[in-house]
Short mmCIF file of C-alpha atoms in Angstrom, two decimals:
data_model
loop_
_atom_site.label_atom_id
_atom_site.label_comp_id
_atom_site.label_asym_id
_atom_site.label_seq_id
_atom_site.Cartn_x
_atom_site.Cartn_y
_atom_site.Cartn_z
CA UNK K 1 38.58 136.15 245.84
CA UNK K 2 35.46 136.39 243.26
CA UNK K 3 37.65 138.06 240.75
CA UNK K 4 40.51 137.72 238.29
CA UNK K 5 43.39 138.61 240.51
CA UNK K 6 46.57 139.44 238.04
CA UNK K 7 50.33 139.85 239.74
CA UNK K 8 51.91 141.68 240.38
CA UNK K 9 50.19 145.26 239.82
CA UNK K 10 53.22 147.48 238.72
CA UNK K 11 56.40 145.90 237.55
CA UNK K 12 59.55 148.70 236.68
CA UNK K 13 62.21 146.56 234.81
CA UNK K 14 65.35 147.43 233.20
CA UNK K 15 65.94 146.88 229.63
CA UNK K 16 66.82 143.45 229.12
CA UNK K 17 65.22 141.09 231.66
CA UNK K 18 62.78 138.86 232.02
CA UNK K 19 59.91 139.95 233.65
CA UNK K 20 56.54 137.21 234.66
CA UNK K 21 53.18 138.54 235.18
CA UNK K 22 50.51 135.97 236.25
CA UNK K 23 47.22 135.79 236.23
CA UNK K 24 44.43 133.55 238.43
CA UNK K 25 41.20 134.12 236.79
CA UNK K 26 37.70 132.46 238.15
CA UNK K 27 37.40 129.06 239.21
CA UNK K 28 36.24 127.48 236.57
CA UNK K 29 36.49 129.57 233.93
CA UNK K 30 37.80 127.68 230.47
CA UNK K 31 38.70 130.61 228.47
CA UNK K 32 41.34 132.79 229.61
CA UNK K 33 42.88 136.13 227.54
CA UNK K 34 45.90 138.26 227.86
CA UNK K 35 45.55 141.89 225.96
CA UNK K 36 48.20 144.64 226.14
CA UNK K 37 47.10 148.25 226.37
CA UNK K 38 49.34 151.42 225.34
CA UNK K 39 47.98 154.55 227.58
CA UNK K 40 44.91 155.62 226.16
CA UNK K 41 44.63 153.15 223.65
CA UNK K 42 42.36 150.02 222.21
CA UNK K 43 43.04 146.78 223.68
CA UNK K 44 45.62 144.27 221.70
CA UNK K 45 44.85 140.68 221.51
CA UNK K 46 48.17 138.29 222.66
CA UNK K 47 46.98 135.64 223.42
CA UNK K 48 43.62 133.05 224.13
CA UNK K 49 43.41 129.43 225.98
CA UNK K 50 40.09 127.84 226.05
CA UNK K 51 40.24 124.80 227.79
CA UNK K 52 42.22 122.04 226.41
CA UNK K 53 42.09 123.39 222.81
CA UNK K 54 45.78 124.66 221.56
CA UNK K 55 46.04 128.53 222.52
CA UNK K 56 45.90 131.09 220.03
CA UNK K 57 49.16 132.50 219.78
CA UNK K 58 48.53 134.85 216.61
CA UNK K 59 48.86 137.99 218.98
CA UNK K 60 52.18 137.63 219.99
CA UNK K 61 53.90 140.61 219.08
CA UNK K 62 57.54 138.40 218.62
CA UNK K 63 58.97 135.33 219.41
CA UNK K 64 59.86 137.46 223.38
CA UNK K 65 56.43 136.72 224.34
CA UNK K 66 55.23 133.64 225.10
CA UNK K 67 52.64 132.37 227.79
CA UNK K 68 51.03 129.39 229.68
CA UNK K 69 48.16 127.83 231.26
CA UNK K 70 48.77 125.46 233.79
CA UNK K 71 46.37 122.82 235.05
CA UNK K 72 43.94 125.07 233.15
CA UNK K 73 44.00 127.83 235.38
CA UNK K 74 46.56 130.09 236.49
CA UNK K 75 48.10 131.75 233.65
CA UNK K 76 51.88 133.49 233.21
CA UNK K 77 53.13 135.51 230.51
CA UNK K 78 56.60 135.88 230.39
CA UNK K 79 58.21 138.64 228.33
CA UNK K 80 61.91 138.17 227.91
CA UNK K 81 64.82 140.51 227.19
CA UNK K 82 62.46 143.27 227.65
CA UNK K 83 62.31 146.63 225.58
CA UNK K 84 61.08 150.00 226.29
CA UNK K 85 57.96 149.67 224.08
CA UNK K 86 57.28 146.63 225.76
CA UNK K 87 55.93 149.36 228.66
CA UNK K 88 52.24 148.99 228.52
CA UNK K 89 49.54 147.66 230.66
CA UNK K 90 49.08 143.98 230.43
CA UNK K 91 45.13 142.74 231.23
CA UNK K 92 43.99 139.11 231.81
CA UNK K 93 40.70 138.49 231.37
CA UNK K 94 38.60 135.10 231.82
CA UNK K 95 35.08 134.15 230.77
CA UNK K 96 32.75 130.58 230.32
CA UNK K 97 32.40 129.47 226.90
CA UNK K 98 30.44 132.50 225.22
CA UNK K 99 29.76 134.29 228.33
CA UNK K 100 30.91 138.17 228.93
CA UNK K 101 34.80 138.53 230.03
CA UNK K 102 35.26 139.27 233.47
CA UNK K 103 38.69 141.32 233.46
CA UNK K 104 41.57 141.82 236.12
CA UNK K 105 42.91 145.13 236.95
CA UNK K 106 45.76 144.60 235.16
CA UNK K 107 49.73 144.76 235.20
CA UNK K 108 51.15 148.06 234.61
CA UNK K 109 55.06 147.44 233.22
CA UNK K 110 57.05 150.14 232.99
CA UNK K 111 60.80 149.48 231.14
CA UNK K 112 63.59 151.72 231.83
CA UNK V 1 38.34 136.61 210.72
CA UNK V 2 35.56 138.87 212.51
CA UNK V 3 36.35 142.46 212.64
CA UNK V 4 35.01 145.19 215.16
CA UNK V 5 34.43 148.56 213.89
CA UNK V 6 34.19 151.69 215.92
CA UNK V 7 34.01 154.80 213.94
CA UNK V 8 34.04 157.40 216.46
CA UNK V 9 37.77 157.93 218.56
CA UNK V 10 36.39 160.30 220.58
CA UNK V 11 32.84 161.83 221.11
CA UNK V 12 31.62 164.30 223.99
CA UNK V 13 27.98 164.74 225.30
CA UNK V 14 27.02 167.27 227.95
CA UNK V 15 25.96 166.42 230.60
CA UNK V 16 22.35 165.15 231.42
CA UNK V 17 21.97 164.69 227.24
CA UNK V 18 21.77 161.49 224.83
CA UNK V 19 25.07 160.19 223.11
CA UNK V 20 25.07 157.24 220.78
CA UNK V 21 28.38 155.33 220.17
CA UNK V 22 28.40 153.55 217.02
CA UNK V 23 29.89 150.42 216.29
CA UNK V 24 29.48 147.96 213.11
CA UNK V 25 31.03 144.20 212.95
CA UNK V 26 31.58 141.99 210.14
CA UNK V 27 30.84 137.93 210.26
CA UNK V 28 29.20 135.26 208.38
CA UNK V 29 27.84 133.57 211.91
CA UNK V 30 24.32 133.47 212.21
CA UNK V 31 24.16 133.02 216.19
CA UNK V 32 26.65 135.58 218.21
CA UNK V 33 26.90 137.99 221.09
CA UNK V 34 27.72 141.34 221.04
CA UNK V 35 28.79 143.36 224.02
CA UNK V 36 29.86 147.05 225.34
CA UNK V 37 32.59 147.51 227.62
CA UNK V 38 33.24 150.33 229.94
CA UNK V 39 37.03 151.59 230.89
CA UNK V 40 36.76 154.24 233.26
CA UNK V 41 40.52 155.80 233.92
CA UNK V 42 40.36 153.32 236.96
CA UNK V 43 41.49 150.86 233.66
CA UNK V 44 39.26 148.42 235.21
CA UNK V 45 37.02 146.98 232.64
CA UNK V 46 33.55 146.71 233.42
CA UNK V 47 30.69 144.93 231.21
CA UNK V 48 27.85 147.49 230.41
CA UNK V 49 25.57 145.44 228.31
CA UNK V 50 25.30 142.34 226.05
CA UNK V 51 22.81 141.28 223.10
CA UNK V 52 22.28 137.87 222.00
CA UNK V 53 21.62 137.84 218.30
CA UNK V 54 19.06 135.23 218.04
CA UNK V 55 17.05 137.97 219.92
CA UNK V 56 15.31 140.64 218.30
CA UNK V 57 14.45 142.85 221.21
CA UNK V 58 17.33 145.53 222.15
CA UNK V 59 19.15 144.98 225.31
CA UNK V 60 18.43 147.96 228.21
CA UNK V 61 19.89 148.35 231.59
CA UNK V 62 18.91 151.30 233.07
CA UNK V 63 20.36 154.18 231.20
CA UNK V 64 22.15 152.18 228.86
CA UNK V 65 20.11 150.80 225.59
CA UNK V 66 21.57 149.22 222.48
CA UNK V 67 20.27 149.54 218.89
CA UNK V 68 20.89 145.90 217.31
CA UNK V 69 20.77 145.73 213.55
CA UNK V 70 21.25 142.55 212.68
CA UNK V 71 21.11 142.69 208.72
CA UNK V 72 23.33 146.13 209.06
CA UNK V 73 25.57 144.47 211.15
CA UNK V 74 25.42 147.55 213.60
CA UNK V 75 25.05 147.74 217.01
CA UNK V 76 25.18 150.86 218.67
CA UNK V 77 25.30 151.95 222.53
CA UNK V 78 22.58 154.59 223.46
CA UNK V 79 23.66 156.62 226.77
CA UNK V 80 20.80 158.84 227.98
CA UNK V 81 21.09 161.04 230.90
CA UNK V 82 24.45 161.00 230.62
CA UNK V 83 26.50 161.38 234.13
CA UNK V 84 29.81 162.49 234.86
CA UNK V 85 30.82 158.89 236.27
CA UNK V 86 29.78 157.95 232.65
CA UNK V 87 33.53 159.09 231.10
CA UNK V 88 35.49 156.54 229.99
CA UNK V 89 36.44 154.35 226.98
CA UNK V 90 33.75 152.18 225.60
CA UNK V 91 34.81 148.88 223.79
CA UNK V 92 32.62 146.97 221.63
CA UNK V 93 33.17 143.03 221.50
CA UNK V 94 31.58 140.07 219.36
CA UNK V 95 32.01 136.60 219.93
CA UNK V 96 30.66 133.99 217.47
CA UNK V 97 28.81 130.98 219.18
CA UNK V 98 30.20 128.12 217.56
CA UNK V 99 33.72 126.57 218.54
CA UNK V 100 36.51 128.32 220.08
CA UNK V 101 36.71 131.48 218.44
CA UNK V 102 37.78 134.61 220.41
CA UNK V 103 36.48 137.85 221.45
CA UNK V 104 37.01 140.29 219.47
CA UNK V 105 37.24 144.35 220.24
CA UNK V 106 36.63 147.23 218.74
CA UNK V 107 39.00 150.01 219.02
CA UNK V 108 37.14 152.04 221.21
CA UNK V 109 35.52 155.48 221.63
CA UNK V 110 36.62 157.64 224.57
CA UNK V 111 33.50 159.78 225.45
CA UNK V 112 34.11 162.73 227.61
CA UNK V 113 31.49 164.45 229.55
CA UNK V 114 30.58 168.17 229.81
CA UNK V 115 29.35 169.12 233.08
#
């Protein structure tokens, strides 16, 4: 597809695991984002690859989250031993150097 | 670091009327972009308009205009004729143009619509 296609698009876990959500964003895009969203809310920075360049990390709400960027492209961030405000909706979103964001549709996570 | 202000949590416009959503920025860059994003309840983000800063002229697409103030550090999103298919949460974003610095958001405004 001509999008960024995130995986998979609701995930119900139970307190405690590990849950992976992945993201493939445009051929060929170098910069790649994660963002969390609370229901009605702004949009929280995680996490930011741009091409070779050592991520930026300073999102990362704790040392649970952490996420990679393989071969440049496809993109998973793992949350482990999840926790009930860990429920939010997790966006990818991937861009060229300086050029607007194209977003997925996002991974709704819901922790019980 | 770059910070994205949006004043305004929520506004309302009726419909067929003018709303402008504010939204100020602070940097020390000279050469940036600045956009508005759209997040209808769909969640899917959607880019609305952009303004390079070099540029002087104010960015339009169709119904949608921007009022750049580069010295002010403002740039606000004009909305005339507003629609009903125009409700949703509007982000505004800055990126410098120079290395690998990130987007950054604003908080957002959600703007309801009256019919």
């Amino acid at each position: 597809g001509a999008g960024v296609s995130q995986s998979p698009s609701n995930k119900v876990t139970e307190k405690g695991k590990d849950v992976e959500l992945r993201c493939d964003p445009i051929s060929g895009h170098t910069a790649l984002y994660w963002y969390r969203q609370s229901l009605g809310q702004g949009l929280e920075f995680l996490i930011y690859f741009q091409g070779n360049s050592a991520p930026d990390k300073s999102g990362l709400p704790s040392d649970r989250f952490s996420a990679e960027r393989t071969g440049g492209s496809v993109s998973t961030l793992t949350i482990q031993r999840t926790q009930q405000e860990d429920s939010a909706v997790y966006l990818c979103a991937s861009s060229l150097a300086y050029s607007p964001l194209h977003f997925g549709n996002g991974t709704r996570l819901t922790v019980t | 670091a770059q910070t994205v202000t949006q004043s305004q949590p929520e506004m309302s416009v009726q419909e067929a009327e003018t709303v402008t959503l504010s939204c100020t920025y602070d940097t020390s860059e000279s050469d940036y972009y600045l956009f508005w994003y759209k997040q209808p309840p769909s969640r899917q983000m959607i880019l609305v308009i952009r303004q390079e800063a070099y540029k002087q002229q104010n960015a339009t697409e169709n119904r949608f205009s921007v009022n750049f103030q580069k010295a002010a550090k403002s740039f606000s999103l004009k909305i005339s004729d507003s629609q009903l298919g125009d409700a949703a949460m509007y982000f505004c974003a800055y990126i410098s143009n120079f290395g690998n610095e990130k987007l950054t958001f604003g908080t957002g405004t959600r703007l309801t619509i009256i019919p």
